[in-house]
Coordinates of N, CA and C in Angstrom, one line a residue:
M27 N -14.4 87.6 101.3 CA -15.5 88.4 101.9 C -15.7 88.0 103.4
S28 N -15.8 89.0 104.2 CA -16.1 88.7 105.6 C -17.5 88.3 105.8
K29 N -17.7 87.6 107.1 CA -19.1 87.1 107.4 C -20.0 88.4 107.5
R30 N -19.5 89.4 108.0 CA -20.3 90.6 108.1 C -20.7 91.2 106.7
D31 N -19.8 91.3 105.8 CA -20.1 91.7 104.4 C -21.1 90.7 103.8
H32 N -20.9 89.5 103.9 CA -21.9 88.6 103.3 C -23.2 88.8 103.8
H33 N -23.5 89.0 105.1 CA -24.8 89.2 105.7 C -25.4 90.5 105.3
S34 N -24.5 91.5 105.3 CA -25.0 92.9 104.9 C -25.5 93.0 103.5
K35 N -25.0 92.1 102.6 CA -25.6 92.1 101.2 C -27.1 91.8 101.1
F36 N -27.6 91.2 102.2 CA -29.0 90.7 102.1 C -29.9 91.9 102.6
F37 N -29.3 92.9 103.2 CA -30.1 94.0 103.8 C -31.1 94.6 102.8
P38 N -30.6 95.0 101.6 CA -31.6 95.6 100.6 C -32.7 94.7 100.2
S39 N -32.5 93.5 100.1 CA -33.6 92.6 99.7 C -34.6 92.3 100.9
K40 N -34.0 92.3 102.1 CA -34.9 92.2 103.3 C -35.7 93.5 103.5
L41 N -35.1 94.6 103.2 CA -35.8 95.9 103.3 C -36.9 96.0 102.3
R42 N -36.7 95.6 101.1 CA -37.7 95.5 100.1 C -38.8 94.6 100.4
A43 N -38.5 93.4 100.9 CA -39.5 92.4 101.3 C -40.4 93.0 102.4
M44 N -39.7 93.7 103.4 CA -40.5 94.3 104.6 C -41.4 95.3 104.0
L45 N -41.0 96.2 103.1 CA -41.8 97.2 102.7 C -43.0 96.8 101.7
D46 N -42.7 95.7 101.1 CA -43.8 95.1 100.2 C -44.7 94.3 101.0
N47 N -44.4 94.0 102.2 CA -45.3 93.0 103.0 C -45.9 93.7 104.2
V48 N -45.5 94.9 104.7 CA -46.0 95.4 106.0 C -47.6 95.6 105.9
E49 N -48.1 96.0 104.7 CA -49.5 96.2 104.7 C -50.2 94.9 104.9
E50 N -49.8 93.9 104.2 CA -50.5 92.5 104.4 C -50.4 92.0 105.8
L51 N -49.3 92.3 106.4 CA -49.1 92.0 107.9 C -49.8 92.9 108.9
D52 N -50.6 93.9 108.3 CA -51.2 94.9 109.1 C -50.2 95.6 110.0
L53 N -49.1 95.9 109.5 CA -48.0 96.7 110.2 C -47.7 98.0 109.5
S54 N -48.5 98.5 108.6 CA -48.2 99.7 107.9 C -48.2 100.9 108.7
H55 N -48.8 100.8 109.9 CA -48.8 101.9 110.9 C -47.4 102.0 111.5
A56 N -46.5 101.1 111.4 CA -45.2 101.2 112.0 C -44.2 101.6 110.9
S57 N -44.4 101.2 109.6 CA -43.6 101.5 108.5 C -44.2 101.3 107.2
S58 N -43.9 102.1 106.2 CA -44.5 101.9 104.9 C -43.7 102.7 103.9
W59 N -44.0 102.4 102.6 CA -43.6 103.3 101.5 C -44.3 104.6 101.7
V60 N -43.6 105.7 101.3 CA -44.3 107.0 101.2 C -45.2 107.0 99.9
S61 N -46.0 108.0 99.8 CA -47.0 107.9 98.8 C -46.4 107.9 97.3
D62 N -45.3 108.5 97.0 CA -44.7 108.4 95.7 C -43.9 107.1 95.4
G63 N -43.7 106.4 96.5 CA -43.0 105.0 96.4 C -41.5 105.2 96.2
N64 N -41.0 106.4 96.3 CA -39.4 106.6 96.2 C -38.8 106.6 97.5
A65 N -39.5 106.4 98.6 CA -38.9 106.3 99.9 C -39.7 105.6 100.9
F66 N -39.3 105.4 102.1 CA -40.2 104.8 103.1 C -40.0 105.6 104.3
A67 N -41.0 105.4 105.3 CA -40.9 106.0 106.6 C -41.1 105.0 107.7
V68 N -40.5 105.3 108.7 CA -40.8 104.5 110.0 C -41.7 105.5 110.8
H69 N -42.9 105.1 110.9 CA -44.0 105.9 111.6 C -43.9 105.8 113.0
N70 N -43.7 104.6 113.6 CA -43.7 104.3 114.9 C -42.5 103.5 115.2
P71 N -41.3 104.1 115.7 CA -40.1 103.3 115.9 C -40.2 102.1 117.0
E72 N -41.0 102.4 118.0 CA -41.2 101.4 119.0 C -41.8 100.0 118.4
V73 N -43.0 100.3 117.7 CA -43.6 99.2 117.0 C -42.8 98.6 116.0
F74 N -42.0 99.4 115.3 CA -41.2 98.9 114.2 C -40.2 97.9 114.7
M75 N -39.5 98.4 115.8 CA -38.5 97.5 116.4 C -39.1 96.3 117.1
S76 N -40.2 96.4 117.6 CA -40.9 95.2 118.4 C -41.6 94.2 117.6
D77 N -42.3 94.8 116.4 CA -43.1 93.9 115.6 C -42.7 93.6 114.2
V78 N -42.0 94.7 113.6 CA -41.6 94.5 112.2 C -40.2 94.0 112.1
A79 N -39.3 94.7 112.7 CA -37.9 94.3 112.5 C -37.5 92.8 112.9
P80 N -38.1 92.3 113.9 CA -37.8 90.9 114.2 C -38.3 89.9 113.1
I81 N -39.2 90.3 112.3 CA -39.7 89.4 111.2 C -38.7 89.3 110.1
F82 N -38.2 90.5 109.7 CA -37.3 90.7 108.5 C -35.8 90.7 108.8
F83 N -35.5 91.3 110.0 CA -34.1 91.5 110.4 C -33.8 90.8 111.7
K84 N -33.6 89.6 111.7 CA -33.4 88.8 112.9 C -32.4 89.3 113.9
K85 N -31.3 89.8 113.4 CA -30.2 90.2 114.3 C -30.2 91.7 114.7
L86 N -31.1 92.4 114.1 CA -31.1 93.9 114.5 C -32.1 94.0 115.6
T87 N -31.6 94.5 116.7 CA -32.3 94.7 117.9 C -32.4 96.2 118.3
L88 N -31.7 97.0 117.7 CA -31.7 98.5 118.0 C -32.1 99.3 116.8
L89 N -32.9 100.3 116.9 CA -33.1 101.2 115.7 C -31.8 101.7 115.2
R90 N -30.9 102.0 116.1 CA -29.6 102.5 115.7 C -28.8 101.6 114.8
S91 N -29.0 100.3 114.9 CA -28.3 99.3 114.1 C -29.0 99.3 112.7
F92 N -30.4 99.4 112.7 CA -31.1 99.5 111.5 C -30.6 100.7 110.7
H93 N -30.5 101.8 111.3 CA -30.0 103.1 110.6 C -28.6 102.9 110.1
R94 N -27.7 102.2 110.9 CA -26.4 101.9 110.3 C -26.3 101.1 109.1
Q95 N -27.2 100.0 109.1 CA -27.3 99.2 108.0 C -27.8 100.0 106.7
L96 N -28.8 100.8 107.0 CA -29.4 101.6 106.0 C -28.4 102.6 105.4
S97 N -27.6 103.1 106.2 CA -26.7 104.2 105.7 C -25.6 103.5 104.8
I98 N -25.3 102.3 104.9 CA -24.4 101.6 104.1 C -24.9 101.6 102.6
W99 N -26.3 101.6 102.5 CA -26.8 101.4 101.1 C -27.4 102.7 100.5
V100 N -27.5 103.8 101.4 CA -27.9 105.0 100.9 C -26.7 106.0 100.6
S101 N -26.9 106.5 99.4 CA -25.7 107.4 99.1 C -26.2 108.8 99.1

């Protein structure tokens, strides 16, 4: 398993932790679960990348990189 594969396995758990904690961190204006809980939305990409992503995704600095990681796990 490559180093990249090893780290990308953690993305789903980090994403879940982020979505479960944005409200407690008062960051739900940037990203949150949608009302039915089957999806999530990034409401404010700039705030998401400056305030949310650094907490949960230390190495992701571009929204494009977040989308790339997300696309690996979405079918």
